[in-house]
């Protein structure tokens, strides 16, 4: 094993550095993300899936019984979510990036999380989607 590490030191070092940087990023912003199956179990504890995509994207397919509140409206409508301040709340977008940004606007929501990979991961996990409002 040591022979491999020494022979490929550059790649081993680069990989370790990338992993450490990724871990530091997640630790720094404190964002907890859940894979789709974890998110389902989390929300079943009396919570909500909050889809922060645009209305048109939401209409093309979303998690059943999720609430659509586009990210660009979130700051002005945070009070609509007050009953979820201490309940499980999972933010969903197309691939996870928009949810991460939207989560920053939900300071004080003690159980807010993001769905890692967003709807892309949801579809990849072959979980059901709805096109109803």
XYZ file of N, CA and C in Angstrom:
399
model
N 0.813 -1.174 0.000
C 0.000 0.000 0.000
C 0.875 1.263 0.000
N 1.942 1.253 0.798
C 2.823 2.418 0.846
C 3.491 2.669 -0.487
N 3.774 1.591 -1.211
C 4.370 1.744 -2.529
C 3.416 2.504 -3.455
N 2.149 2.160 -3.380
C 1.141 2.828 -4.201
C 1.053 4.315 -3.838
N 0.998 4.601 -2.536
C 0.891 5.992 -2.081
C 2.097 6.805 -2.540
N 3.285 6.238 -2.374
C 4.494 6.957 -2.790
C 4.555 7.136 -4.311
N 4.143 6.110 -5.035
C 4.183 6.186 -6.501
C 3.130 7.171 -7.033
N 2.062 7.358 -6.295
C 0.970 8.231 -6.743
C 0.727 9.365 -5.759
N 1.805 9.826 -5.168
C 1.703 10.828 -4.110
C 0.895 12.049 -4.528
N 1.152 12.557 -5.713
C 0.442 13.752 -6.175
C -1.063 13.531 -6.159
N -1.521 12.401 -6.701
C -2.972 12.137 -6.787
C -3.567 11.845 -5.417
N -2.850 11.146 -4.592
C -3.329 10.858 -3.236
C -3.446 12.167 -2.449
N -2.428 13.011 -2.550
C -2.432 14.293 -1.854
C -3.565 15.184 -2.374
N -3.734 15.239 -3.686
C -4.794 16.058 -4.281
C -6.173 15.572 -3.827
N -6.377 14.286 -3.821
C -7.658 13.725 -3.371
C -7.924 14.019 -1.904
N -6.906 13.868 -1.077
C -7.061 14.147 0.352
C -7.357 15.622 0.592
N -6.693 16.489 -0.158
C -6.922 17.923 -0.039
C -8.339 18.297 -0.466
N -8.824 17.708 -1.541
C -10.187 17.979 -2.011
C -11.213 17.499 -0.987
N -11.005 16.317 -0.434
C -11.925 15.784 0.572
C -11.946 16.664 1.819
N -10.779 17.116 2.231
C -10.705 17.985 3.408
C -11.403 19.314 3.143
N -11.221 19.864 1.948
C -11.886 21.119 1.594
C -13.387 20.981 1.578
N -13.878 19.883 1.056
C -15.313 19.628 1.024
C -15.861 19.480 2.437
N -15.180 18.733 3.256
C -15.613 18.555 4.651
C -15.606 19.887 5.393
N -14.587 20.696 5.162
C -14.506 21.997 5.822
C -15.650 22.911 5.384
N -15.998 22.881 4.089
C -17.094 23.709 3.580
C -18.404 23.344 4.262
N -18.683 22.059 4.373
C -19.919 21.640 5.017
C -19.915 21.969 6.498
N -18.783 21.800 7.141
C -18.700 22.099 8.576
C -18.831 23.598 8.826
N -18.276 24.393 7.944
C -18.288 25.843 8.110
C -19.684 26.425 8.017
N -20.471 26.035 6.992
C -21.789 26.643 6.854
C -22.861 25.903 7.640
N -22.527 24.773 8.226
C -23.452 24.075 9.109
C -24.678 23.501 8.424
N -24.676 23.417 7.114
C -25.841 22.916 6.397
C -25.889 21.405 6.484
N -27.015 20.932 6.911
C -27.206 19.490 6.945
C -28.046 19.099 5.745
N -27.528 18.186 4.965
C -28.273 17.723 3.807
C -28.656 16.270 4.005
N -29.778 15.916 3.422
C -30.315 14.568 3.534
C -30.480 13.979 2.147
N -30.185 12.702 1.993
C -30.480 12.077 0.712
C -32.005 11.910 0.624
N -32.546 11.607 -0.545
C -34.001 11.555 -0.680
C -34.703 10.621 0.318
N -34.154 9.466 0.567
C -34.800 8.537 1.501
C -34.756 9.052 2.934
N -33.636 9.647 3.325
C -33.544 10.255 4.658
C -34.533 11.406 4.780
N -34.676 12.176 3.710
C -35.584 13.327 3.719
C -37.032 12.873 3.930
N -37.428 11.792 3.287
C -38.792 11.268 3.454
C -39.033 10.899 4.910
N -38.105 10.180 5.512
C -38.261 9.789 6.916
C -38.294 11.005 7.836
N -37.491 11.994 7.538
C -37.420 13.215 8.342
C -38.750 13.971 8.288
N -39.292 14.144 7.094
C -40.546 14.885 6.919
C -41.730 14.137 7.530
N -41.665 12.822 7.549
C -42.763 12.028 8.136
C -42.936 12.306 9.624
N -42.019 13.024 10.224
C -42.114 13.374 11.641
C -42.900 14.664 11.830
N -43.832 14.940 10.930
C -44.678 16.125 11.057
C -44.150 17.342 10.344
N -43.357 17.142 9.323
C -42.728 18.263 8.639
C -43.270 18.528 7.257
N -42.427 19.180 6.458
C -42.838 19.661 5.140
C -41.658 19.663 4.178
N -41.941 19.309 2.925
C -41.000 19.536 1.841
C -41.321 20.914 1.279
N -40.349 21.793 1.247
C -40.518 23.137 0.710
C -39.735 23.229 -0.596
N -40.453 23.302 -1.703
C -39.842 23.365 -3.023
C -39.605 24.828 -3.365
N -38.350 25.212 -3.532
C -38.002 26.612 -3.765
C -37.756 26.928 -5.247
N -38.162 26.031 -6.112
C -38.021 26.277 -7.551
C -39.119 27.220 -8.042
N -38.940 27.756 -9.229
C -39.938 28.617 -9.849
C -41.233 27.823 -10.066
N -42.339 28.527 -10.131
C -43.658 27.903 -10.279
C -43.705 26.982 -11.496
N -43.128 27.411 -12.612
C -43.130 26.593 -13.826
C -42.374 25.287 -13.665
N -41.240 25.327 -12.996
C -40.461 24.106 -12.739
C -41.239 23.171 -11.821
N -41.849 23.742 -10.800
C -42.652 22.963 -9.845
C -43.788 22.246 -10.562
N -44.434 22.935 -11.501
C -45.571 22.363 -12.226
C -45.167 21.167 -13.091
N -43.907 21.111 -13.510
C -43.444 20.006 -14.353
C -43.268 18.712 -13.568
N -43.198 18.798 -12.249
C -43.043 17.616 -11.406
C -42.429 17.994 -10.080
N -43.052 17.516 -9.005
C -42.591 17.852 -7.658
C -42.929 16.718 -6.695
N -42.442 16.827 -5.499
C -42.729 15.858 -4.459
C -44.178 16.079 -4.012
N -44.944 15.013 -3.975
C -46.352 15.130 -3.572
C -46.456 15.770 -2.194
N -47.414 16.623 -2.038
C -47.715 17.326 -0.795
C -46.622 18.309 -0.375
N -45.749 18.656 -1.308
C -44.761 19.690 -1.006
C -45.416 21.053 -1.205
N -44.827 22.047 -0.591
C -45.307 23.427 -0.751
C -44.317 24.144 -1.642
N -44.834 24.880 -2.634
C -43.971 25.637 -3.518
C -43.893 27.083 -3.049
N -42.682 27.506 -2.752
C -42.419 28.890 -2.379
C -41.098 29.264 -3.053
N -41.181 29.857 -4.255
C -39.956 30.164 -5.009
C -38.940 30.950 -4.184
N -37.691 30.637 -4.385
C -36.595 31.250 -3.617
C -36.616 32.764 -3.684
N -37.006 33.327 -4.839
C -37.006 34.783 -4.957
C -38.153 35.446 -4.182
N -39.102 34.661 -3.688
C -40.198 35.187 -2.872
C -40.021 34.847 -1.386
N -39.077 33.999 -1.104
C -38.927 33.452 0.244
C -38.736 34.525 1.311
N -37.860 35.458 1.078
C -37.569 36.459 2.099
C -38.815 37.237 2.513
N -39.696 37.534 1.568
C -40.918 38.283 1.871
C -42.039 37.417 2.431
N -41.880 36.108 2.353
C -42.961 35.209 2.790
C -42.535 34.214 3.865
N -41.437 34.477 4.532
C -40.958 33.580 5.587
C -42.042 33.361 6.640
N -42.835 34.378 6.913
C -43.885 34.255 7.939
C -44.915 33.176 7.578
N -45.048 32.840 6.283
C -45.954 31.761 5.866
C -45.508 30.414 6.430
N -44.263 30.330 6.849
C -43.689 29.066 7.315
C -43.525 29.000 8.830
N -44.010 29.983 9.551
C -43.781 30.055 10.997
C -44.166 28.787 11.753
N -45.207 28.088 11.311
C -45.599 26.876 12.043
C -44.570 25.747 11.887
N -43.593 25.930 11.001
C -42.545 24.924 10.811
C -41.213 25.336 11.438
N -41.205 26.372 12.267
C -39.945 26.837 12.883
C -39.240 25.739 13.673
N -40.012 24.886 14.326
C -39.425 23.816 15.151
C -39.826 22.434 14.658
N -40.191 22.327 13.383
C -40.579 21.045 12.793
C -39.662 20.730 11.621
N -39.626 19.480 11.220
C -38.789 19.114 10.075
C -39.194 19.874 8.810
N -38.232 20.491 8.176
C -38.453 21.260 6.958
C -37.312 20.924 6.009
N -37.649 20.379 4.843
C -36.620 19.999 3.871
C -36.805 20.831 2.613
N -35.795 21.619 2.287
C -35.827 22.458 1.095
C -35.371 21.654 -0.109
N -36.101 21.834 -1.206
C -35.834 21.099 -2.434
C -35.746 22.079 -3.591
N -34.772 21.876 -4.456
C -34.679 22.641 -5.702
C -34.336 21.649 -6.809
N -33.758 22.122 -7.887
C -33.452 21.208 -8.984
C -32.265 20.297 -8.668
N -31.171 20.876 -8.136
C -29.995 20.041 -7.883
C -29.315 20.295 -6.536
N -29.870 21.123 -5.692
C -29.343 21.344 -4.346
C -28.733 22.705 -4.081
N -28.251 23.387 -5.099
C -27.588 24.666 -4.906
C -28.525 25.785 -4.471
N -29.677 25.875 -5.112
C -30.640 26.921 -4.779
C -31.192 26.726 -3.366
N -31.374 25.485 -2.964
C -31.861 25.186 -1.610
C -30.862 25.649 -0.561
N -29.604 25.437 -0.836
C -28.541 25.839 0.092
C -28.580 27.352 0.309
N -28.786 28.112 -0.770
C -28.873 29.558 -0.653
C -30.148 29.982 0.076
N -31.259 29.320 -0.231
C -32.545 29.659 0.398
C -32.513 29.368 1.893
N -31.794 28.343 2.289
C -31.722 27.971 3.697
C -31.149 29.100 4.553
N -30.279 29.890 3.971
C -29.677 31.016 4.702
C -30.729 32.026 5.137
N -31.857 32.075 4.440
C -32.934 33.004 4.777
C -33.843 32.456 5.869
N -33.614 31.225 6.279
C -34.472 30.593 7.275
C -33.772 30.448 8.624
N -33.022 31.457 9.000
C -32.378 31.461 10.315
C -33.468 31.343 11.375
N -33.262 30.501 12.344
C -34.263 30.311 13.390
C -35.140 29.089 13.152
N -35.055 28.487 11.986
C -35.788 27.257 11.704
C -34.874 26.106 12.122
N -35.102 25.622 13.327
C -34.163 24.704 13.966
C -33.985 23.361 13.263
N -34.979 22.931 12.501
C -34.871 21.621 11.862
C -34.876 21.718 10.341
N -34.471 22.857 9.805
C -34.424 23.020 8.356
C -33.198 22.318 7.787
N -33.404 21.587 6.717
C -32.347 20.840 6.035
C -32.526 21.028 4.534
N -31.553 20.574 3.755
C -31.721 20.566 2.301
C -31.723 19.120 1.813
N -32.397 18.933 0.711
C -32.405 17.627 0.063
C -31.206 17.590 -0.879
N -30.222 16.800 -0.539
C -28.999 16.706 -1.337
C -29.328 16.256 -2.756
N -28.897 17.032 -3.718
C -29.132 16.676 -5.113
C -30.487 17.099 -5.642
N -31.345 17.643 -4.796
C -32.649 18.152 -5.208
C -33.507 17.150 -5.953
N -34.304 17.669 -6.885
C -35.208 16.801 -7.649
C -34.444 15.845 -8.546
N -33.240 16.222 -8.937
C -32.429 15.297 -9.729
C -32.157 14.010 -8.964
N -31.771 14.140 -7.700
C -31.510 12.964 -6.865
C -32.810 12.224 -6.558
N -33.898 12.986 -6.378
C -35.210 12.376 -6.112
C -35.601 11.469 -7.281
N -35.433 11.976 -8.485
C -35.774 11.186 -9.683
C -34.826 10.004 -9.840
N -33.565 10.225 -9.555
C -32.582 9.140 -9.651
C -32.914 8.015 -8.682
N -33.464 8.376 -7.522
C -33.872 7.372 -6.529
C -35.211 6.736 -6.892
N -35.789 7.179 -7.992
C -37.059 6.655 -8.515
C -38.193 6.785 -7.502
N -38.213 7.921 -6.814
C -39.290 8.207 -5.864
C -40.412 8.904 -6.628
N -41.646 8.789 -6.141
C -42.785 9.313 -6.891
C -42.824 10.843 -6.974
N -43.350 11.294 -8.114
C -43.531 12.726 -8.353
C -45.000 12.992 -8.632
N -45.382 14.223 -8.410
C -46.743 14.660 -8.684
C -46.696 15.854 -9.610
N -47.765 16.044 -10.374
C -47.901 17.235 -11.214
C -49.136 18.015 -10.786
N -49.744 17.594 -9.694
C -50.890 18.305 -9.137
C -50.380 19.416 -8.234
N -51.184 20.453 -8.083
C -50.810 21.565 -7.204
C -50.994 21.221 -5.786
